[in-house]
Short mmCIF file of C-alpha atoms and ligand atoms in Angstrom, two decimals:
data_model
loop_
_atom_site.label_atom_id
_atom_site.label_comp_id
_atom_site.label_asym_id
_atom_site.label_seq_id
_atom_site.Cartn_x
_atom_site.Cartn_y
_atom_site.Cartn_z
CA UNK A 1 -9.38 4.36 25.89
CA UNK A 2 -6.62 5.68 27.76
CA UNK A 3 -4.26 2.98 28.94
CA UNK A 4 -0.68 2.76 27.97
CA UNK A 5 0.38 0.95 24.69
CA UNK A 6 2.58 -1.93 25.40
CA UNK A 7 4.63 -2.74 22.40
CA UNK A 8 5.14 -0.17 19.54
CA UNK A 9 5.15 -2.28 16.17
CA UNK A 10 5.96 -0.26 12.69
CA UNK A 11 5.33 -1.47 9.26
CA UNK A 12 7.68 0.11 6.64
CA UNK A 13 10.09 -0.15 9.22
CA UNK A 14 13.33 -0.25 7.08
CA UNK A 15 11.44 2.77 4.89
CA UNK A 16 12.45 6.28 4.57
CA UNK A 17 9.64 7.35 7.02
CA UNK A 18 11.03 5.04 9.46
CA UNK A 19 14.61 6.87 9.00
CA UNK A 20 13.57 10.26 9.03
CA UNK A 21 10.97 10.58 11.47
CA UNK A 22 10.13 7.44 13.66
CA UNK A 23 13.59 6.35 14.88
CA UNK A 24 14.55 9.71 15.89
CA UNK A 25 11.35 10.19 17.80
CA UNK A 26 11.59 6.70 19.63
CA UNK A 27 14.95 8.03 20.66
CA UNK A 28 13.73 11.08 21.94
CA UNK A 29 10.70 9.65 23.88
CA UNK A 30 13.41 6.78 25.22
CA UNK A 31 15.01 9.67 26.46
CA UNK A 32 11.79 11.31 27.89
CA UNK A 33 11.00 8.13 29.75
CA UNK A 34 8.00 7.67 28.02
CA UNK A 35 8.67 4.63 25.61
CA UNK A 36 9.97 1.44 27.43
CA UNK A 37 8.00 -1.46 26.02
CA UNK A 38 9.32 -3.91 22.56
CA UNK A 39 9.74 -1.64 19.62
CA UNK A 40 8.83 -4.02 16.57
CA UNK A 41 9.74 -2.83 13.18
CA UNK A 42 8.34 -5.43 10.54
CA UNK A 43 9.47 -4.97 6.77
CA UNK A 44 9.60 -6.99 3.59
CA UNK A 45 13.59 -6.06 2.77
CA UNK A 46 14.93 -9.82 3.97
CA UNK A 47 16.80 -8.17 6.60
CA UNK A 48 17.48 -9.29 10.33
CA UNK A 49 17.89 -7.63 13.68
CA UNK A 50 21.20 -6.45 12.85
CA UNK A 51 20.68 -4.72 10.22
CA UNK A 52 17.80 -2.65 11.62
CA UNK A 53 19.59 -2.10 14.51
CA UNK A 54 22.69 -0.38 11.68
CA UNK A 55 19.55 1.75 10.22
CA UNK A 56 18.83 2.72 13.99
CA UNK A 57 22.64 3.70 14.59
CA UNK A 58 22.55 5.63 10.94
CA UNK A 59 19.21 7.92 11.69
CA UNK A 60 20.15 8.85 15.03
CA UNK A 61 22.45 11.47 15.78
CA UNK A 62 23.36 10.87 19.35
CA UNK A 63 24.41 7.21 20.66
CA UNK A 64 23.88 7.58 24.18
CA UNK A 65 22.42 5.49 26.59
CA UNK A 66 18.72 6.03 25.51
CA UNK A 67 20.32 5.06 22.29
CA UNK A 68 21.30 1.91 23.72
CA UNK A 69 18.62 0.96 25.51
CA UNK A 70 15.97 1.67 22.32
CA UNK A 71 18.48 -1.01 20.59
CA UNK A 72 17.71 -3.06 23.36
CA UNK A 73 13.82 -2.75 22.89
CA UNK A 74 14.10 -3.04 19.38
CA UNK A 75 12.96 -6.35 17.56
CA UNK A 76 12.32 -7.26 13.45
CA UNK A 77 9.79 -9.22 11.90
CA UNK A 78 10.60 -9.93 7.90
CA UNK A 79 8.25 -11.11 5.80
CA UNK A 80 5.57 -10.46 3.20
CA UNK A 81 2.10 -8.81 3.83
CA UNK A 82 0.42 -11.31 2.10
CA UNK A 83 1.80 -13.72 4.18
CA UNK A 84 -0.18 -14.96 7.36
CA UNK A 85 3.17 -16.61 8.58
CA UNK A 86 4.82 -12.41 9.22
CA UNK A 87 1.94 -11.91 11.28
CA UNK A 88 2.49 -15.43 13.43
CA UNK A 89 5.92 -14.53 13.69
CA UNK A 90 4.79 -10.94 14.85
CA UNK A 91 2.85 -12.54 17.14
CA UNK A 92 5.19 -14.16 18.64
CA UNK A 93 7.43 -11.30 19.19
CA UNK A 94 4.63 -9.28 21.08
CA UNK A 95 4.93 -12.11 23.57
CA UNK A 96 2.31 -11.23 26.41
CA UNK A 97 1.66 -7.78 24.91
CA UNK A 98 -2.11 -7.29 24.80
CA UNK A 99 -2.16 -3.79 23.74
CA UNK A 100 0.80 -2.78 20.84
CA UNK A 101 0.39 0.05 19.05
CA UNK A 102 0.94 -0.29 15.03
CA UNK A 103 2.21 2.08 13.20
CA UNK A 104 1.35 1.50 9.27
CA UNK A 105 4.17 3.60 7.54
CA UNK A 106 3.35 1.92 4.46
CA UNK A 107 1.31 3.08 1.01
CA UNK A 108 -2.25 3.22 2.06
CA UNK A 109 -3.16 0.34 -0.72
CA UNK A 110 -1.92 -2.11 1.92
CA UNK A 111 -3.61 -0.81 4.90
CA UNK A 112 -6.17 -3.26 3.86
CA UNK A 113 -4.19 -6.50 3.99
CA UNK A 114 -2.12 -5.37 6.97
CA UNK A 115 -5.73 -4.76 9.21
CA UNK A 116 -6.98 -7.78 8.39
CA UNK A 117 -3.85 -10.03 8.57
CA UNK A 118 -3.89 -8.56 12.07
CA UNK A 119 -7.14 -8.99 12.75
CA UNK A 120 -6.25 -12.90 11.20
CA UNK A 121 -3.51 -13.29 13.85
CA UNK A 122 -4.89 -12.27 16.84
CA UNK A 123 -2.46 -8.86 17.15
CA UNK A 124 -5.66 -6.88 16.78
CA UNK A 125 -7.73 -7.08 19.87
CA UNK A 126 -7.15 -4.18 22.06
CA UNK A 127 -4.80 -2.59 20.01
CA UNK A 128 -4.18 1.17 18.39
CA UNK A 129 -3.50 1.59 14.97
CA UNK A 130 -1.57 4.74 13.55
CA UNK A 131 -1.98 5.52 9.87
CA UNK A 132 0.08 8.19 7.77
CA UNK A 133 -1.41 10.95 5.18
CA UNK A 134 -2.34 10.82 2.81
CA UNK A 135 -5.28 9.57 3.83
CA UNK A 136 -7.30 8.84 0.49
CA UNK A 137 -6.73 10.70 -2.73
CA UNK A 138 -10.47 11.60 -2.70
CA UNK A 139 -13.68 11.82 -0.76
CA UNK A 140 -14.05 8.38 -2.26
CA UNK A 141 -11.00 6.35 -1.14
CA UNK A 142 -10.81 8.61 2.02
CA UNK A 143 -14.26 6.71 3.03
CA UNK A 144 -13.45 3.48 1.38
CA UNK A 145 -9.63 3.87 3.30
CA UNK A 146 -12.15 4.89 6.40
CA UNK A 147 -14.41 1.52 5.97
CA UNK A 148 -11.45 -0.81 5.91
CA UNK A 149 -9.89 0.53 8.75
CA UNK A 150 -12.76 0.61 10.91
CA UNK A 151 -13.88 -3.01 9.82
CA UNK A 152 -11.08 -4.50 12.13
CA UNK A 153 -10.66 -0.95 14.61
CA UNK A 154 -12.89 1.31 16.38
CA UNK A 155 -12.65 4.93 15.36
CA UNK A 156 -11.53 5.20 19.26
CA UNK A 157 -8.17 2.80 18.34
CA UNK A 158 -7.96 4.89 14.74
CA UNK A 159 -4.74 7.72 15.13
CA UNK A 160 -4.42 9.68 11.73
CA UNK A 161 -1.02 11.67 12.03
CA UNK A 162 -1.21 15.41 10.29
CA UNK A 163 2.08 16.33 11.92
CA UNK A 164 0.98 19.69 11.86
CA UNK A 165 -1.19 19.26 14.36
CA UNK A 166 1.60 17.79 16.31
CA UNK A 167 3.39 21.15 15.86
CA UNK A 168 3.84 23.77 18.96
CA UNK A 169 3.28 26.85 17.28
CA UNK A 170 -0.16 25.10 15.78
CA UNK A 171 -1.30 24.08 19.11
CA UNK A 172 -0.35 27.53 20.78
CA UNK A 173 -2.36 29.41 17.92
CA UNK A 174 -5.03 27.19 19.69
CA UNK A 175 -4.16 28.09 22.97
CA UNK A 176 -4.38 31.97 22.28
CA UNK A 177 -7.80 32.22 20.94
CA UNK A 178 -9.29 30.30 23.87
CA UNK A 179 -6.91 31.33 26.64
CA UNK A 180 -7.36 35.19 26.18
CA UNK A 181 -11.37 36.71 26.28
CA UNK A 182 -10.09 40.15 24.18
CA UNK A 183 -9.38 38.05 21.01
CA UNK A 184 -12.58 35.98 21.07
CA UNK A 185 -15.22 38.63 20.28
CA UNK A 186 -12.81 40.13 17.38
CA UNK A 187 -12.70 37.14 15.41
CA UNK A 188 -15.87 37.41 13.64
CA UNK A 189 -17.22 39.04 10.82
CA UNK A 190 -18.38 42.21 12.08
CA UNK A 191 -14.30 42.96 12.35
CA UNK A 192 -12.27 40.70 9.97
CA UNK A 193 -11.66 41.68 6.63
CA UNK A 194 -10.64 38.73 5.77
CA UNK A 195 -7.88 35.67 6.64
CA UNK A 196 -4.55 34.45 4.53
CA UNK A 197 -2.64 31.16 5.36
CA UNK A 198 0.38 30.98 3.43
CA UNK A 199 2.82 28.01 3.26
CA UNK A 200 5.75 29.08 1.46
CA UNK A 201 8.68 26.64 0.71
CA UNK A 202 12.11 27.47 -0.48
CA UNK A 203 12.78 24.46 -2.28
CA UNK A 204 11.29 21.68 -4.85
CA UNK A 205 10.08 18.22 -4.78
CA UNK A 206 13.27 17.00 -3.36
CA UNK A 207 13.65 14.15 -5.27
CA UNK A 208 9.97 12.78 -4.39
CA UNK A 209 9.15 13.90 -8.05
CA UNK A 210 6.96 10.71 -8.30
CA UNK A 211 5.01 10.99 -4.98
CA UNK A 212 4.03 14.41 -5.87
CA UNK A 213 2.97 13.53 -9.30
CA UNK A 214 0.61 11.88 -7.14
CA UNK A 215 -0.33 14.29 -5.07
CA UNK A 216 0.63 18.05 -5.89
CA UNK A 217 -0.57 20.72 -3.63
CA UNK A 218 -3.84 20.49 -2.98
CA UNK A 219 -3.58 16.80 -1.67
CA UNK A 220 -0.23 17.16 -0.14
CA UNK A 221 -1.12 19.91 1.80
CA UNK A 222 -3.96 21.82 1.56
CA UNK A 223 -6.20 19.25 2.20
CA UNK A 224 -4.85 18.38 5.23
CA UNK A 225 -2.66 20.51 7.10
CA UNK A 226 -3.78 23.91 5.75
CA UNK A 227 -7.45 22.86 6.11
CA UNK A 228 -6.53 22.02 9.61
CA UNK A 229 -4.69 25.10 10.62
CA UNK A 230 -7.48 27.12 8.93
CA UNK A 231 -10.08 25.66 11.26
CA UNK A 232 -7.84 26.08 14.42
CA UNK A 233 -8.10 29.74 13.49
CA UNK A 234 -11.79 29.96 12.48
CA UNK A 235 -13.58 27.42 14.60
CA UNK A 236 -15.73 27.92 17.54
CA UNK A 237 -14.59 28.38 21.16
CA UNK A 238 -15.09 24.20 22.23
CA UNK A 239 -17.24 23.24 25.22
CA UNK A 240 -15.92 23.21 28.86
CA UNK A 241 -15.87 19.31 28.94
CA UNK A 242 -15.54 16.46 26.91
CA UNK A 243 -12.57 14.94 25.61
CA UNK A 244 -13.94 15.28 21.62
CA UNK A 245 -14.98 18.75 22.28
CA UNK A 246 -12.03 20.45 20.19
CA UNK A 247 -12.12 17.50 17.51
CA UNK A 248 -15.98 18.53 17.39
CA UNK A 249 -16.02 21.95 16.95
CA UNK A 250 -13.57 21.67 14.71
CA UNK A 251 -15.97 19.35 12.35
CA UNK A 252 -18.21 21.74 12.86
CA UNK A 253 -16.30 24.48 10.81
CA UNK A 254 -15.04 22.65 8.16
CA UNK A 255 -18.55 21.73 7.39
CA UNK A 256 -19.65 25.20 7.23
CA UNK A 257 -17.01 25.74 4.70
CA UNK A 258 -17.99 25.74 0.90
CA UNK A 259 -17.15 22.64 -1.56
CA UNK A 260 -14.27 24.97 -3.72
CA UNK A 261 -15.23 25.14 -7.52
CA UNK A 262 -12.81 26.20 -10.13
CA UNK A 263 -13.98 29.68 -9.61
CA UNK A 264 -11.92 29.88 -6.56
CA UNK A 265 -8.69 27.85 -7.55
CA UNK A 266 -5.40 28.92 -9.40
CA UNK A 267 -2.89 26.91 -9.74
CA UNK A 268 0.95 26.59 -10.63
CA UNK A 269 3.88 24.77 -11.64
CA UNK A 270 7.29 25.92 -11.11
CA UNK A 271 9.15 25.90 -14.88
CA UNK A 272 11.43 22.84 -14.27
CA UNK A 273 9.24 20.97 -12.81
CA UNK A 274 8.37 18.29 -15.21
CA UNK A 275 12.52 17.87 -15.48
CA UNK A 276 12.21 16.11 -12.03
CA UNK A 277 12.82 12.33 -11.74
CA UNK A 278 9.59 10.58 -11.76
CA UNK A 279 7.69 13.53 -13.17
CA UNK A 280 5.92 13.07 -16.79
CA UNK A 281 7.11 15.33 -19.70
CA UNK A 282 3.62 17.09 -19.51
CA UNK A 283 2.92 16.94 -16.13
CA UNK A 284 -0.05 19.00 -15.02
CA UNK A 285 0.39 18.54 -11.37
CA UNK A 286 0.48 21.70 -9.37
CA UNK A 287 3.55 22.66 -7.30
CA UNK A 288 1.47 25.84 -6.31
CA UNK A 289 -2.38 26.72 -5.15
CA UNK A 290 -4.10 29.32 -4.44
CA UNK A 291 -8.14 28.88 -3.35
CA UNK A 292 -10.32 31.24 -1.91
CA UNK A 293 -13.08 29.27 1.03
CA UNK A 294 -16.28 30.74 2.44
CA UNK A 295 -17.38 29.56 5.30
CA UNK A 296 -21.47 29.72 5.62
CA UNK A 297 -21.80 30.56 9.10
CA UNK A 298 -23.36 33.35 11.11
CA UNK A 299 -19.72 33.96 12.55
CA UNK A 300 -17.73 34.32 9.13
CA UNK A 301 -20.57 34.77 6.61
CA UNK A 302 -19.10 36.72 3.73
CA UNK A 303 -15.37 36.79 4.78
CA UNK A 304 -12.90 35.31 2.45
CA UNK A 305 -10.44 32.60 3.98
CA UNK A 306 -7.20 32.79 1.40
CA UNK A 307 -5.33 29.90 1.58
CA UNK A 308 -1.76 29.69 -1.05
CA UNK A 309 0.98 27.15 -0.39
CA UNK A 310 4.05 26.72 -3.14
CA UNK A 311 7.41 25.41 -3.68
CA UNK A 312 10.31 27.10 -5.12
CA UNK A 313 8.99 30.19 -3.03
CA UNK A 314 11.39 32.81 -2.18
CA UNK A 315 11.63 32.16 1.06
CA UNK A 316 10.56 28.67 3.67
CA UNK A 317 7.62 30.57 6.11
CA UNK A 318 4.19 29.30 7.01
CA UNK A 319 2.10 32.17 8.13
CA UNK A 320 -1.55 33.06 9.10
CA UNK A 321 -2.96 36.39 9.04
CA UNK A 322 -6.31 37.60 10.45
CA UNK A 323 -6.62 41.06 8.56
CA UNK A 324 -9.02 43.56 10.48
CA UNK A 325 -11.58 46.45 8.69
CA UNK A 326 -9.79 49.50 8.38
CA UNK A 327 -11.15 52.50 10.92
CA UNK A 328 -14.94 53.31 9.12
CA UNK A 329 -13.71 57.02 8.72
CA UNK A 330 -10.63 58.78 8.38
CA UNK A 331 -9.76 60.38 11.57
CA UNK A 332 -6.08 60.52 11.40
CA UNK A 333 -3.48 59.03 8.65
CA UNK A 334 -4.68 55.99 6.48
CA UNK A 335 -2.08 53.25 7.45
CA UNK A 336 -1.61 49.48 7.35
CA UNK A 337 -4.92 47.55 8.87
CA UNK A 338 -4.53 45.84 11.97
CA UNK A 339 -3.15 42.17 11.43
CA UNK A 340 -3.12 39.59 14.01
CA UNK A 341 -0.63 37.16 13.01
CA UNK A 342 0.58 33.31 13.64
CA UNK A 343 3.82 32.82 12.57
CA UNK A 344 3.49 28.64 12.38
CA UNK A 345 7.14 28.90 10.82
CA UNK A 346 10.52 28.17 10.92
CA UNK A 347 9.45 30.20 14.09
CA UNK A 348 6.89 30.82 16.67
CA UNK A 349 5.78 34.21 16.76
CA UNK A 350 2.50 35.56 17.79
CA UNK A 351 1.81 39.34 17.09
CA UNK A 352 -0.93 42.02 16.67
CA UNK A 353 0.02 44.99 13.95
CA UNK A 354 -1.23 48.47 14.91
CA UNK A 355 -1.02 52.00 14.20
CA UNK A 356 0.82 54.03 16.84
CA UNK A 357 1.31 58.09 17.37
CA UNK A 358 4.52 59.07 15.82
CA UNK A 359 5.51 61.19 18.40
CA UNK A 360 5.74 65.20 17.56
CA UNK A 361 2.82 67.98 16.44
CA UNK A 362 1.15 66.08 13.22
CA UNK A 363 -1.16 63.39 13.98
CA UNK A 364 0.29 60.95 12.12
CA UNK A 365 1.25 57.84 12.65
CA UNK A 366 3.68 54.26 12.23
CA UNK A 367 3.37 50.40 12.12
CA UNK A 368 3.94 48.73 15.18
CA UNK A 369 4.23 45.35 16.14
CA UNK A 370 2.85 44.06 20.07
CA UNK A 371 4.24 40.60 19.91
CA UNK A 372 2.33 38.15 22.45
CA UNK A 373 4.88 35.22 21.96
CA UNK A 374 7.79 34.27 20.47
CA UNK A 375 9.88 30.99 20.70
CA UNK A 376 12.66 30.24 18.14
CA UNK A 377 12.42 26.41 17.39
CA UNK A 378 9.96 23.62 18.39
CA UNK A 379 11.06 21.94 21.39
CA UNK A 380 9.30 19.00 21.01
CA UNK A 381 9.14 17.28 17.31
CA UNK A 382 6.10 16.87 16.01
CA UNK A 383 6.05 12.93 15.55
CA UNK A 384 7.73 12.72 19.23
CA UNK A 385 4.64 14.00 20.15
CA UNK A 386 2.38 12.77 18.49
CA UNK A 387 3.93 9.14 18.75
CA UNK A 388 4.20 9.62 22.52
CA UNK A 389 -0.03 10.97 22.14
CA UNK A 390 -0.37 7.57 20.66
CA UNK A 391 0.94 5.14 23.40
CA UNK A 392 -1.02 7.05 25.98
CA UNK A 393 -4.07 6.39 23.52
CA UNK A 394 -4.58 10.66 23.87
CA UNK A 395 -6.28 11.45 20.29
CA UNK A 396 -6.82 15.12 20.42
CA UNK A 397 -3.95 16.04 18.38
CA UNK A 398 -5.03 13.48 15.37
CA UNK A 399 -7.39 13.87 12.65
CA UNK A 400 -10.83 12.56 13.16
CA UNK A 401 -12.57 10.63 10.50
CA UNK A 402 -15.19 13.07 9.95
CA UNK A 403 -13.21 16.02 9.84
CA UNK A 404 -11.24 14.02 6.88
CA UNK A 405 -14.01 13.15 4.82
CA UNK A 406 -15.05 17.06 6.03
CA UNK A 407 -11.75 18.42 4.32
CA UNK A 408 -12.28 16.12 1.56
CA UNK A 409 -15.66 17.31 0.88
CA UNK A 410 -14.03 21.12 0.45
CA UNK A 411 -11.81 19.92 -2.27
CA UNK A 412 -13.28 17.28 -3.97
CA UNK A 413 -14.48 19.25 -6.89
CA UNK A 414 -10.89 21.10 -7.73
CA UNK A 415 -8.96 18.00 -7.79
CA UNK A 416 -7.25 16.48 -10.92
CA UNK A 417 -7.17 19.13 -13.98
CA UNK A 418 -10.73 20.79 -13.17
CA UNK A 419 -8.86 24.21 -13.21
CA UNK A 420 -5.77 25.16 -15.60
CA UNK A 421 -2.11 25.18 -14.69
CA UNK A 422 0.04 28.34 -14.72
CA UNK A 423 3.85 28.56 -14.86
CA UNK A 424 5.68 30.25 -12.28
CA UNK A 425 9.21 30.99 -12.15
CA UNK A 426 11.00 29.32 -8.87
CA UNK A 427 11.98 31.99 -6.56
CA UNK A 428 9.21 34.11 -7.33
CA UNK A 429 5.40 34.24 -5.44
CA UNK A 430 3.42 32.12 -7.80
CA UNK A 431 1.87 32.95 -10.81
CA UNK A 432 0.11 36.36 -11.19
CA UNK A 433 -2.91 35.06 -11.66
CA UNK A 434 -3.72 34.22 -8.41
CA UNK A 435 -4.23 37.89 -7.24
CA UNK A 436 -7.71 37.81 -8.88
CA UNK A 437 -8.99 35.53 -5.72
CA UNK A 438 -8.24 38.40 -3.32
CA UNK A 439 -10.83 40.75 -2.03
CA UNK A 440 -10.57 44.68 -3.22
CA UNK A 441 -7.98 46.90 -2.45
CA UNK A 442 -6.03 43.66 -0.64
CA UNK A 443 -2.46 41.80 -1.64
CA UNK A 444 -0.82 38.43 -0.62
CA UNK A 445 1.19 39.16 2.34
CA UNK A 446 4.85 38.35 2.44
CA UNK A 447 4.89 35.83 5.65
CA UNK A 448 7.60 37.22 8.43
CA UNK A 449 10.27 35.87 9.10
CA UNK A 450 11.63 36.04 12.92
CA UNK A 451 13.78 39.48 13.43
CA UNK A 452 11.47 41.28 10.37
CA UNK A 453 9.73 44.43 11.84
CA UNK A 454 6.31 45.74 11.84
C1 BG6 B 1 4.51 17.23 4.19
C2 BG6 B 1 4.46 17.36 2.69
O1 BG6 B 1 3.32 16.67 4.68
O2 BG6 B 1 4.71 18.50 4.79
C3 BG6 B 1 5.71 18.05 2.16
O3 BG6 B 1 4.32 16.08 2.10
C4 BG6 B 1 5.94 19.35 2.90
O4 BG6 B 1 5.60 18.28 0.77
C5 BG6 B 1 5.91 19.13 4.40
O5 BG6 B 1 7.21 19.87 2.50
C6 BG6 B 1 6.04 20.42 5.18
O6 BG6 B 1 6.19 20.16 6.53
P1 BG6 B 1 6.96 21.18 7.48
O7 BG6 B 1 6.78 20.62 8.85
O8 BG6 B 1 8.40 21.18 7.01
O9 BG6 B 1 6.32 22.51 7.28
#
């Protein structure tokens, strides 16, 4: 399916979603050329067209003339889900559009009604739907969620954002492994010691206390994201051809990863946590996790894949780390182990760590850093792109229903309180207790920051 979308409508389209993310992109891709079809927002909030068009004017920075002309594409449907008579009206504001593209920035509990009311009112046939994480809380609702989408769309017309995947430095981390022949051979476990992803944020819950009471790390974004990024890194090189060849292989990993057990979980709360709005007095959510995968494959059989993600970090840096065997015997100076690194970030930067001569008589030696890329800032947003991915009906970049359920699988058992919680103070690295998951003789490493040497 690769025809162009022609009318974008978004539920949840007077939401906080729609204010942070969507309008800004629609802008952008305005300004791109690449969106010029009816933009339908449809909302319960009994507003009009005016009023969206004031929420458009207050999320957008620039008022320029693709400004303009997305006000002029915009349209509003009000009414209640429930209601067959929002989904006539939207109807009748897709006029002769015979392919739109829906957007469901709502909770996933109404995915259900929202399908099938479309399905009711004829807005369904040939059409793309695009859903929002988190998808499912479980393996359960994940398949259930899975079932009810695909009982009024083909998986082929099914786009599940993970804006990470949307995300430059993500795709180049991609890029590098199968673009370059040197790195392909290393990446196995005849040479890697092992592999760290680390999400570190700077900051809380931001006043989404009662989202994340829902969620907490693991679901938020472990599950999805880090599980993602983690098979980007350890997957198979895809086939030659074939549009689902990168989705496949990518299956293919997180299947050969092991369903975690409590054994290889730690997590944390940051003390002042459960003073958050919307958070219970004795909240047991974590804030911070640390799990240790395996992956039961020829390639990484016996290599531990760390994965720790936390708020109230000490500093905002998303890193992964391949970590090399040391040299088998001691020639020269023991040193730091070679470390290839994707900084995913606030910044781009690709780099391999190595031992170099120091020059003079001893044979000794210093860190050194050979960077292979570095970019300061996304130039593309992720949901720009990913939006824009959408409309051309391009699915690469969006997570595939078995590779869901796949990531699901991994966590199932760890959910919930099946391990205890540890405090942490904010601003430190987590609790303590998490160093027990790494292998001997290793530590967490401190994600770079752009400008920080070797
Ligand atoms: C979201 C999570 O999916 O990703 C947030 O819900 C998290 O809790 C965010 O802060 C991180 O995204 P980014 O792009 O800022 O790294």
């Amino acid at each position: 399916m690769s025809h162009e979308s022609d009318a974008f409508v978004f539920f949840g389209a007077t939401g906080d979603l729609a204010h942070k993310k969507i309008f800004p992109s629609l802008h952008a891709l305005v300004r791109r050329g690449v969106l010029d079809v009816p933009v339908i927002g449809v909302a319960k909030a009994g507003w009009g067209l005016d009023e969206l068009k004031q929420r458009a004017h207050d999320s957008i920075a620039e008022h320029d003339d693709a400004f303009r002309h997305l006000l002029s594409l915009l349209r509003y449907v009000d009414g209640d889900y429930e209601d067959p008579e929002t989904f006539a009206a939207l109807k009748r504001e897709l006029g002769g559009a015979r392919r739109p593209l829906h957007y469901l920035a709502i909770p996933p509990s109404l995915f259900g009604t929202v399908v099938t009311a479309l399905q009711a009112a004829g807005c369904a046939d040939g059409a793309r739907v695009v859903v929002e994480k988190p998808f499912g809380r479980d393996l359960a609702s994940a398949t259930r969620l899975n079932e009810v989408l695909h009982s009024v769309f083909p998986e082929s017309a099914v786009f599940r954002i993970d804006h990470y995947l949307g995300k430059e430095p993500v795709e180049n981390l991609a890029y590098t492994r199968f673009a370059n022949t040197f790195l392909e051979p290393l990446l196995r476990r005849e040479h890697v010691h092992h592999v760290q992803i680390t999400m570190a944020e700077a900051f809380g819950v931001q006043g989404r206390g009662r989202f994340y009471e829902e969620a907490g790390a693991i679901r938020d974004v472990v599950q999805n994201h880090l599980l993602q990024v983690l098979a980007l890194t350890a997957m198979d090189p895809p086939a030659e051809h074939g549009e689902e060849a990168m989705r496949d292989e990518k299956v293919r990993f997180m299947r050969s990863l092991r369903p975690l057990t409590p054994r290889d979980v730690v997590r944390g709360q940051f003390v002042g946590y459960r003073d958050e709005a919307g958070v219970a007095e004795h909240s047991t959510v974590e804030t911070f996790v640390a799990v240790r995968l395996h992956a039961d494959s020829w390639r990484w059989a016996g290599v531990p894949f760390l994965i720790r993600a936390g708020k109230q970090m000490p500093v905002t840096a998303t890193e992964v780390v391949v970590q090399f065997h040391e040299p088998p015997t001691r020639v020269f100076d023991r040193g730091t182990p070679n470390r290839l690194r994707f900084q995913i970030g606030p910044d781009l930067r690709i780099s391999l760590d190595v031992r170099a001569k120091t020059p003079g008589e001893g044979m000794t030696g210093c860190d050194e850093s050979l960077v292979l890329d570095e970019r300061p800032h996304d130039e593309m947003e992720p949901y720009e792109r990913l939006l824009g991915d959408a409309l051309k009906g391009d699915q690469q970049l969006f997570a595939r229903e078995d590779t869901v359920e796949a990531a699901w699988r991994v966590v199932d058992g760890i959910l919930g309180d099946a391990t205890p919680i540890h405090f942490y103070e904010p601003g430190s690295w987590g609790p303590a207790e998490a160093d027990r998951l790494l292998p001997r003789g290793a530590q967490w490493l401190t994600p770079r920051l752009s400008g920080d040497q070797a």
